[in-house]
PDB file of C-alpha atoms in Angstrom:
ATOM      1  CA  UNK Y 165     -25.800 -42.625  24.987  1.00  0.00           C
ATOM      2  CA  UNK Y 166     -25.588 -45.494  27.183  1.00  0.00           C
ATOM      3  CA  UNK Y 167     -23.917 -48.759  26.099  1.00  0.00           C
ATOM      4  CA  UNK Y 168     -25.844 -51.133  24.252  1.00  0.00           C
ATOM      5  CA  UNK Y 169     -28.641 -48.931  23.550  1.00  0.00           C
ATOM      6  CA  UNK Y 170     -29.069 -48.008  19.943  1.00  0.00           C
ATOM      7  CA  UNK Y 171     -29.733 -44.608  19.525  1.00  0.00           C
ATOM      8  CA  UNK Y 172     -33.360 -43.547  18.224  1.00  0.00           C
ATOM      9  CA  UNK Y 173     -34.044 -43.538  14.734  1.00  0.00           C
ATOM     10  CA  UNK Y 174     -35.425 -40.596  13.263  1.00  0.00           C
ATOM     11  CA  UNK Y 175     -38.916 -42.465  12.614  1.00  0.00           C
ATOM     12  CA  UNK Y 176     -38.528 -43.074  16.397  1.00  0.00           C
ATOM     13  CA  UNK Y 177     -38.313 -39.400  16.991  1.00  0.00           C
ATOM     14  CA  UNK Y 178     -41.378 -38.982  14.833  1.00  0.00           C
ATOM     15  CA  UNK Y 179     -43.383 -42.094  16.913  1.00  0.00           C
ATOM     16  CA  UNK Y 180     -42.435 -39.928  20.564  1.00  0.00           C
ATOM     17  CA  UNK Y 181     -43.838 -36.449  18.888  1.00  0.00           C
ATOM     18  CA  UNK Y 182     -47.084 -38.842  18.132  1.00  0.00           C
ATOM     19  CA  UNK Y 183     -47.318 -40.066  21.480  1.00  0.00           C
ATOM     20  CA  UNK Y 184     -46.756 -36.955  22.697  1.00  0.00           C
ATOM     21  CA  UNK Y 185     -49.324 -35.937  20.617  1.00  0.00           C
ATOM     22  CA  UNK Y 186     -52.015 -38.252  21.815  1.00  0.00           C
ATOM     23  CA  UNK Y 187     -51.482 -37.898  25.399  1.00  0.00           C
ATOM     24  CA  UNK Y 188     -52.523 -34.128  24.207  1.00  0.00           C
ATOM     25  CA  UNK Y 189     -55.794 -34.996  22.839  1.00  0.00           C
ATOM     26  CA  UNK Y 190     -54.566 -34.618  19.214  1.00  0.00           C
ATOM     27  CA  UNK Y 191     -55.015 -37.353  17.109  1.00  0.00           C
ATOM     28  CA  UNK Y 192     -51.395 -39.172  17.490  1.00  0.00           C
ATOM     29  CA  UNK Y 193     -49.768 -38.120  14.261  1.00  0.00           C
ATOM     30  CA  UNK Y 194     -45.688 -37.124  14.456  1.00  0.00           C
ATOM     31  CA  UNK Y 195     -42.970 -35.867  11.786  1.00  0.00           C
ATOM     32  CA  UNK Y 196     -39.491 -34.954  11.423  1.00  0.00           C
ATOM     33  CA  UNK Y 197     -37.361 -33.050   8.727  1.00  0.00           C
ATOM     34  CA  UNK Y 198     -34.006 -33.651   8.622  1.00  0.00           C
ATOM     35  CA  UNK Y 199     -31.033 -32.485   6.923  1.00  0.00           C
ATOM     36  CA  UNK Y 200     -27.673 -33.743   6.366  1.00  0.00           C
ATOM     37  CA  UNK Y 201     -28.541 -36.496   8.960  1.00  0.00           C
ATOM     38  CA  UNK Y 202     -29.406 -34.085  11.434  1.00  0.00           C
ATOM     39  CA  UNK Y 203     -33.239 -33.224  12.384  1.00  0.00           C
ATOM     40  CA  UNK Y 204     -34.388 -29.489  11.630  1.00  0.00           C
ATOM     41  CA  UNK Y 205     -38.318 -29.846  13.077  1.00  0.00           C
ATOM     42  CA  UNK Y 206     -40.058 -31.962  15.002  1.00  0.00           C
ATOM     43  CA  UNK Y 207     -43.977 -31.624  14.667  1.00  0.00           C
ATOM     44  CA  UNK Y 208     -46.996 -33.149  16.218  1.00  0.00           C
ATOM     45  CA  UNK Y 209     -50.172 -32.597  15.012  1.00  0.00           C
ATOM     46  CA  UNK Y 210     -51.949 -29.160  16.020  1.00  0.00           C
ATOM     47  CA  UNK Y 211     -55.388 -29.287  14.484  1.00  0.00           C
ATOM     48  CA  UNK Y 212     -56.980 -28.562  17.896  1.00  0.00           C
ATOM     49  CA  UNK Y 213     -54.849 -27.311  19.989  1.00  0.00           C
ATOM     50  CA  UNK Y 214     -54.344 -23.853  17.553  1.00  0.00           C
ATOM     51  CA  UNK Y 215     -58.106 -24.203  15.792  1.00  0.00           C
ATOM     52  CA  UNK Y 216     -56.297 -24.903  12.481  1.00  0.00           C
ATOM     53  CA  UNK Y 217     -57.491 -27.448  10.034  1.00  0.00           C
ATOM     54  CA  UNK Y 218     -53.974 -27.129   8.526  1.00  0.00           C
ATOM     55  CA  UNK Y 219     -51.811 -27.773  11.892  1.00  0.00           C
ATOM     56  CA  UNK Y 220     -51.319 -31.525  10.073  1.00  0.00           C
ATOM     57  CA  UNK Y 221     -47.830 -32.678  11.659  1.00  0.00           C
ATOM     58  CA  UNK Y 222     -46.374 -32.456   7.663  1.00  0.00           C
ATOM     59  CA  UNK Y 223     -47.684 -29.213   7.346  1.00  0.00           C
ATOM     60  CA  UNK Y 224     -46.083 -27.343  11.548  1.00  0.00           C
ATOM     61  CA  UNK Y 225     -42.531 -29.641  10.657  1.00  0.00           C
ATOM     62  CA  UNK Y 226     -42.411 -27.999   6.898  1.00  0.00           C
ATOM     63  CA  UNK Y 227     -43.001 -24.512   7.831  1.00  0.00           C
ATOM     64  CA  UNK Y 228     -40.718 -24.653  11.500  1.00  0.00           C
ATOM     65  CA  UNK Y 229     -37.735 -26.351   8.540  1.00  0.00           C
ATOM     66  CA  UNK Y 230     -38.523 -23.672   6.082  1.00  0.00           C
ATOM     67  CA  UNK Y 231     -37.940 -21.013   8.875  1.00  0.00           C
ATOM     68  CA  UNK Y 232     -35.084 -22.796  10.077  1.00  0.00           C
ATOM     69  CA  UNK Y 233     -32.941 -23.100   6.898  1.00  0.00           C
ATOM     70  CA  UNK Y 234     -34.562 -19.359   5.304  1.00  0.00           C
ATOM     71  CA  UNK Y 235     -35.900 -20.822   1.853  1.00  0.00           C
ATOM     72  CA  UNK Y 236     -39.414 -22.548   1.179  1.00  0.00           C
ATOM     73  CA  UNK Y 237     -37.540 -24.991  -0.751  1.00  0.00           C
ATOM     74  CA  UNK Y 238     -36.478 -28.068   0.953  1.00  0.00           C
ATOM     75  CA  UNK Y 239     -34.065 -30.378  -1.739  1.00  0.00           C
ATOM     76  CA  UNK Y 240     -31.351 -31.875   0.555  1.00  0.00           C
ATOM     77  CA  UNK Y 241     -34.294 -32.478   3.324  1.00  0.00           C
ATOM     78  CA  UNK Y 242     -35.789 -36.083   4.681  1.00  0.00           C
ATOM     79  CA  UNK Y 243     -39.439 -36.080   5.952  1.00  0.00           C
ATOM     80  CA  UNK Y 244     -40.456 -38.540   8.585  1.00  0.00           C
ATOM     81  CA  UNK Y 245     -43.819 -39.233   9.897  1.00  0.00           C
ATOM     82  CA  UNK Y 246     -46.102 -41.403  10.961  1.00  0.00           C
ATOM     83  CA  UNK Y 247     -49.222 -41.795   8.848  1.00  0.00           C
ATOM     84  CA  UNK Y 248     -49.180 -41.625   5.070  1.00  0.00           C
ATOM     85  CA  UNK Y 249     -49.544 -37.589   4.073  1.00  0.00           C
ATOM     86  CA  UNK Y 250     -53.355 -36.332   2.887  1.00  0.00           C
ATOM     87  CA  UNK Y 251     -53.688 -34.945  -0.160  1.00  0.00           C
ATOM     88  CA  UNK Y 252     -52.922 -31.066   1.390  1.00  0.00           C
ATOM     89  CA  UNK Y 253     -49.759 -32.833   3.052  1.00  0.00           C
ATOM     90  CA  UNK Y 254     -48.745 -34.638   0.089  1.00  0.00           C
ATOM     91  CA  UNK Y 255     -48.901 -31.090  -1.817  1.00  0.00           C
ATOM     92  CA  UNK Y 256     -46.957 -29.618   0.786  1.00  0.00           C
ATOM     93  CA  UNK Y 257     -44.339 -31.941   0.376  1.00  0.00           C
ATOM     94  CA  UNK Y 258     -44.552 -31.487  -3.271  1.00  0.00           C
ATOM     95  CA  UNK Y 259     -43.972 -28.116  -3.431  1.00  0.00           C
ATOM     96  CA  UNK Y 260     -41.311 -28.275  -0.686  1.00  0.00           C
ATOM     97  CA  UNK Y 261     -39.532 -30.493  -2.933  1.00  0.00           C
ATOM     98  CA  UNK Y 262     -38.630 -32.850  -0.096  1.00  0.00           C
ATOM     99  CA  UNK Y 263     -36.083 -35.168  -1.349  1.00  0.00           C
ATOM    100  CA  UNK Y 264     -37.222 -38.283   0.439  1.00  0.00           C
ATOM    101  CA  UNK Y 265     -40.755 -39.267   2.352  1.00  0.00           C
ATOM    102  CA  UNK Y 266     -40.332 -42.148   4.902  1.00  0.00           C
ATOM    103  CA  UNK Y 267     -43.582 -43.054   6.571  1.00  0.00           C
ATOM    104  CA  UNK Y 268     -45.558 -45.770   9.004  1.00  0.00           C
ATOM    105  CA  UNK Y 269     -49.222 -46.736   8.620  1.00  0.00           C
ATOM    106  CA  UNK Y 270     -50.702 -46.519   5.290  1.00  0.00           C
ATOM    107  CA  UNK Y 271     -53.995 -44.636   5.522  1.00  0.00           C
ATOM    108  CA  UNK Y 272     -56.753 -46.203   2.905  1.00  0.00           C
ATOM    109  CA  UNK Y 273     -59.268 -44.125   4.034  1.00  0.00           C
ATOM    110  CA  UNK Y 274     -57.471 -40.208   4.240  1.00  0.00           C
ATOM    111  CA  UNK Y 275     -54.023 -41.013   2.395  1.00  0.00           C
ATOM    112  CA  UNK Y 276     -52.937 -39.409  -0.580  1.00  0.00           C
ATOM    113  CA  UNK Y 277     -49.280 -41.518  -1.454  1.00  0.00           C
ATOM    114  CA  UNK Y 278     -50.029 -44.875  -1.631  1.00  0.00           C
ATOM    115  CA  UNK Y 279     -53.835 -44.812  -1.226  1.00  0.00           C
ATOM    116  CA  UNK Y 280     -56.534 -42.600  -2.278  1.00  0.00           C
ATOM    117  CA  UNK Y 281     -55.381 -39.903  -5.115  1.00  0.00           C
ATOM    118  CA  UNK Y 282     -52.001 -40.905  -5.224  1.00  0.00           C
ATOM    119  CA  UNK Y 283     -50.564 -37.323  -5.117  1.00  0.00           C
ATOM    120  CA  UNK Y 284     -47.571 -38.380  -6.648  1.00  0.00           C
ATOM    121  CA  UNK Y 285     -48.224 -40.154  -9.292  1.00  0.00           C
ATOM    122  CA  UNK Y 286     -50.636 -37.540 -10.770  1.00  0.00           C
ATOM    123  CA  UNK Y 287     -49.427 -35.499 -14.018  1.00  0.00           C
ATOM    124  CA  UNK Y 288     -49.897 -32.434 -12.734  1.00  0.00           C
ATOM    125  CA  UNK Y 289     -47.541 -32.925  -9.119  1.00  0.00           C
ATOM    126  CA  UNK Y 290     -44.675 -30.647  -9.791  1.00  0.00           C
ATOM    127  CA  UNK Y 291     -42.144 -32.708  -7.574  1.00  0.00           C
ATOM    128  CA  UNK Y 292     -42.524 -36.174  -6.418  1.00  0.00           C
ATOM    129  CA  UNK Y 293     -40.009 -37.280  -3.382  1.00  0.00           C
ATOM    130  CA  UNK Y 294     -38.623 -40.914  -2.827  1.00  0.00           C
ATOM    131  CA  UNK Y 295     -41.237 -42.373  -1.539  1.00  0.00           C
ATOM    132  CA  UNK Y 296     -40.630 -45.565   1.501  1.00  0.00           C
ATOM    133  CA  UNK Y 297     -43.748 -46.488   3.255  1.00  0.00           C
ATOM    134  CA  UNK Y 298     -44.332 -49.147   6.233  1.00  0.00           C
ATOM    135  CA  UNK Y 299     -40.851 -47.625   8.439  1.00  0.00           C
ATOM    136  CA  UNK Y 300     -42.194 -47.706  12.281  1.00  0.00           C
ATOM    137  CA  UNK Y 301     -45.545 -49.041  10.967  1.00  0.00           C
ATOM    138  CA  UNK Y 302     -46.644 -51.421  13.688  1.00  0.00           C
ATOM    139  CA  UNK Y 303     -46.042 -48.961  16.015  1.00  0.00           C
ATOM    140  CA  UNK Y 304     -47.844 -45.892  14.406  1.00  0.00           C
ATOM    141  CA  UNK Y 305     -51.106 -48.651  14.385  1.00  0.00           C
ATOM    142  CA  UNK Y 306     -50.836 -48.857  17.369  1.00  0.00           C
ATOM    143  CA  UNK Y 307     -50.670 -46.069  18.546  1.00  0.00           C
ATOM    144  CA  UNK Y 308     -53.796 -44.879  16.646  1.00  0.00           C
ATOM    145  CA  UNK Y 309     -55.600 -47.766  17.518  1.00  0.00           C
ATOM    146  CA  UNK Y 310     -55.604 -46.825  20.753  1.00  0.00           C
ATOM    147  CA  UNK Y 311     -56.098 -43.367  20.170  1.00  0.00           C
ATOM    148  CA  UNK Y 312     -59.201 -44.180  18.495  1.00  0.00           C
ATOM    149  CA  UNK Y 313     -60.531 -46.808  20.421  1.00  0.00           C
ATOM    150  CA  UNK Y 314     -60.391 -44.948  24.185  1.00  0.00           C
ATOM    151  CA  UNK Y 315     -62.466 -42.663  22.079  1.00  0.00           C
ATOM    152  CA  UNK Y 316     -65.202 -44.821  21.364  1.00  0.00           C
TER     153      UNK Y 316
END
């Protein structure tokens, strides 16, 4: 690292996999597990690119961290990303049993945390994480407002 630059924060790392994203055609939408302060996936969103309504960023950084640590189950693990989760990604996270969610832009028209259904705070969610929304925020907005409006 060079002097006087702070290093990235993991919601950073999550904001360059979104770019990233983007620049791909995919709607600009990063995440990042991590583990005993170290990241275990990284994970832009893949709906297109693989033809999979499921290739949510949440839903390729869960399975590559599942893989990566050999259990399904995901305690001591930190999720990252972008947008608030969906309902499927919010489930996902559930039954990962993710310790904490840390994410930018609220979503009132697709989210499932804060917004919506509010996954979490339903009776029948098995596991609800820590939940801290509005890290990286501004720059997740922006980032799909200009996504969306070059589209238009």
């Amino acid at each position: 690292m060079i002097r006087g630059l702070k290093a990235p924060s993991f919601m950073d790392l999550a904001l360059l996999a979104a770019e990233n994203a983007g620049k791909a055609g995919e709607v600009p939408i990063g995440c990042v597990v991590v583990r005993n302060d170290e990241v275990i996936a990284t994970a832009a969103n893949r709906t297109l690119t693989d033809r999979d309504p499921t290739g949510h960023a949440e839903i390729v950084a869960l399975r590559e961290a599942a893989r990566k640590i050999g259990s399904e189950r995901l305690v001591d693990c930190d999720l990252y990303v972008t947008l608030e989760p969906c309902t499927m990604c919010a489930g996902a996270i559930s039954f990962a049993r993710v310790r904490r969610l840390y994410y930018g832009a609220a979503d009132p028209k697709g989210g499932a945390v804060e917004s919506g259904v509010r996954f979490f705070t339903s009776p029948t969610c098995h596991h609800a994480p820590d939940v801290y929304s509005g890290v990286g925020e501004s720059e997740a907005a922006r980032l799909l407002k200009e996504f969306f409006r070059e589209r238009r």
